Amino acid sequence: QVQLVESGGGLVQPGGSLRLSCAASGSTLDYYATGWFRQAPGKEREGVSCISSSDGSIYYADSVKGRFTISRDNAKNTVYLQMNSLKPEDTAVYYCAAILDLRITTPQVMCAATEDDMDYWGKGTLVTVSS
């Protein structure tokens, strides 16, 4: 059993930055790939960025490539998403998810997977980019 708790969301102006954190408890994430997904009102869930647990390979959606950076600190059992140059279209609830590494071949596969494929989800944190 793993519990995931996101933090760091809030209101930011266009061009600003936020850093999201996903803290895991109950078990180590050493054998789990992790990722960030977002969902805006009326839109489908979108895979933003995913990272493997073993080799650290990373996937970014085209919409955030060059602006967002995912990282993980296994010692702290925490995953981060640094978001720079934020745009109004980045406004969404951001969710952290985890899936056993054995169940995916690449982080791209995780970010393209369905919600039910994930082993664990956090409850989300709201990011609002507005003037």
Coordinates of C-alpha atoms in Angstrom, one line a residue:
Q1 CA 0.0 0.0 0.0
V2 CA 1.3 3.4 -1.1
Q3 CA -0.2 6.7 -0.3
L4 CA 0.7 9.7 -2.6
V5 CA 0.2 13.3 -1.5
E6 CA 0.7 16.2 -3.8
S7 CA 1.6 19.7 -2.7
G8 CA 2.9 23.0 -4.2
G9 CA -0.1 24.1 -6.3
G10 CA -1.5 27.5 -6.3
L11 CA -2.1 30.7 -8.2
V12 CA 0.7 32.0 -10.4
Q13 CA 0.9 34.7 -13.2
P14 CA 1.7 33.7 -16.7
G15 CA 5.5 33.3 -17.1
G16 CA 5.8 32.4 -13.5
S17 CA 7.0 29.1 -11.9
L18 CA 5.8 26.5 -9.4
R19 CA 7.3 23.4 -8.0
L20 CA 5.1 20.5 -7.2
S21 CA 6.0 17.7 -4.8
C22 CA 4.6 14.2 -4.5
A23 CA 5.4 12.6 -1.2
A24 CA 4.9 8.8 -0.9
S25 CA 4.3 6.9 2.3
G26 CA 3.5 3.3 3.3
S27 CA 6.1 1.8 1.0
T28 CA 9.2 2.8 -1.0
L29 CA 8.8 3.9 -4.6
D30 CA 12.1 2.2 -5.5
Y31 CA 10.3 -0.3 -7.8
Y32 CA 7.7 2.1 -9.2
A33 CA 7.7 4.4 -12.2
T34 CA 6.1 7.7 -11.3
G35 CA 4.5 10.5 -13.2
W36 CA 2.5 13.7 -13.3
F37 CA -0.9 14.0 -15.0
R38 CA -3.2 16.9 -15.3
Q39 CA -6.9 17.4 -16.0
A40 CA -8.6 20.7 -16.9
P41 CA -12.4 21.1 -16.7
G42 CA -14.1 19.4 -19.6
K43 CA -10.8 17.9 -20.8
E44 CA -9.4 14.4 -20.6
R45 CA -6.6 13.5 -18.3
E46 CA -3.2 14.2 -19.9
G47 CA 0.1 12.6 -19.2
V48 CA 2.5 15.5 -18.5
S49 CA 5.8 13.8 -17.5
C50 CA 6.8 10.3 -16.3
I51 CA 10.1 8.9 -15.0
S52 CA 11.3 5.3 -14.4
S53 CA 12.5 4.1 -11.1
S54 CA 15.5 2.1 -12.3
D55 CA 17.4 4.0 -15.0
G56 CA 15.8 7.4 -14.6
S57 CA 14.6 7.7 -18.1
I58 CA 12.1 10.5 -18.7
Y59 CA 9.2 11.4 -20.9
Y60 CA 7.7 14.8 -21.4
A61 CA 4.5 15.8 -23.3
D62 CA 5.3 18.1 -26.2
S63 CA 3.2 20.8 -24.6
V64 CA 5.5 21.1 -21.6
K65 CA 8.9 20.0 -23.1
G66 CA 11.5 22.6 -22.4
R67 CA 9.5 24.2 -19.6
F68 CA 8.9 21.5 -17.1
T69 CA 11.4 19.2 -15.3
I70 CA 10.6 16.0 -13.5
S71 CA 12.9 14.5 -10.9
R72 CA 12.8 12.1 -8.0
D73 CA 14.7 11.7 -4.8
N74 CA 14.5 8.0 -3.7
A75 CA 16.0 8.8 -0.3
K76 CA 13.1 11.1 0.4
N77 CA 10.6 8.9 -1.4
T78 CA 9.4 12.1 -3.3
V79 CA 8.8 13.1 -6.9
Y80 CA 9.0 16.7 -8.1
L81 CA 7.7 18.7 -11.0
Q82 CA 9.4 22.0 -11.6
M83 CA 7.2 24.1 -13.9
N84 CA 8.6 27.2 -15.5
S85 CA 7.3 29.7 -18.0
L86 CA 3.7 28.8 -17.1
K87 CA 0.9 29.5 -19.5
P88 CA -2.8 29.9 -18.9
E89 CA -3.4 26.6 -20.7
D90 CA -1.3 24.9 -18.0
T91 CA -4.2 25.5 -15.6
A92 CA -5.4 22.1 -14.3
V93 CA -5.5 19.8 -11.3
Y94 CA -2.2 18.0 -11.3
Y95 CA -2.1 14.4 -10.1
C96 CA 0.8 12.2 -9.1
A97 CA 0.7 8.5 -10.0
A98 CA 2.8 5.4 -9.6
I99 CA 3.0 2.1 -11.4
L100 CA 5.3 -0.9 -10.9
D101 CA 8.2 -0.6 -13.3
L102 CA 7.6 -4.2 -14.4
R103 CA 4.3 -3.2 -15.9
I104 CA 5.7 -0.7 -18.4
T105 CA 8.5 -0.7 -20.9
T106 CA 9.2 3.1 -21.0
P107 CA 8.0 6.2 -19.2
Q108 CA 6.2 7.2 -22.4
V109 CA 4.0 4.1 -22.0
M110 CA 3.1 5.2 -18.5
C111 CA 2.1 8.7 -19.5
A112 CA -0.1 7.2 -22.3
A113 CA -1.7 4.6 -20.0
T114 CA -5.3 4.7 -18.8
E115 CA -6.2 5.8 -15.3
D116 CA -7.2 2.3 -14.3
D117 CA -3.7 1.0 -15.2
M118 CA -2.0 2.9 -12.5
D119 CA -1.4 1.3 -9.1
Y120 CA -1.7 4.5 -7.1
W121 CA -3.0 8.0 -7.5
G122 CA -2.8 11.1 -5.3
K123 CA -5.8 13.3 -4.8
G124 CA -4.3 16.2 -6.8
T125 CA -3.2 19.8 -6.4
L126 CA -4.7 22.7 -8.3
V127 CA -2.5 24.9 -10.5
T128 CA -4.1 28.1 -11.8
V129 CA -2.2 30.3 -14.2
S130 CA -3.9 33.7 -14.5
S131 CA -3.4 37.4 -14.3

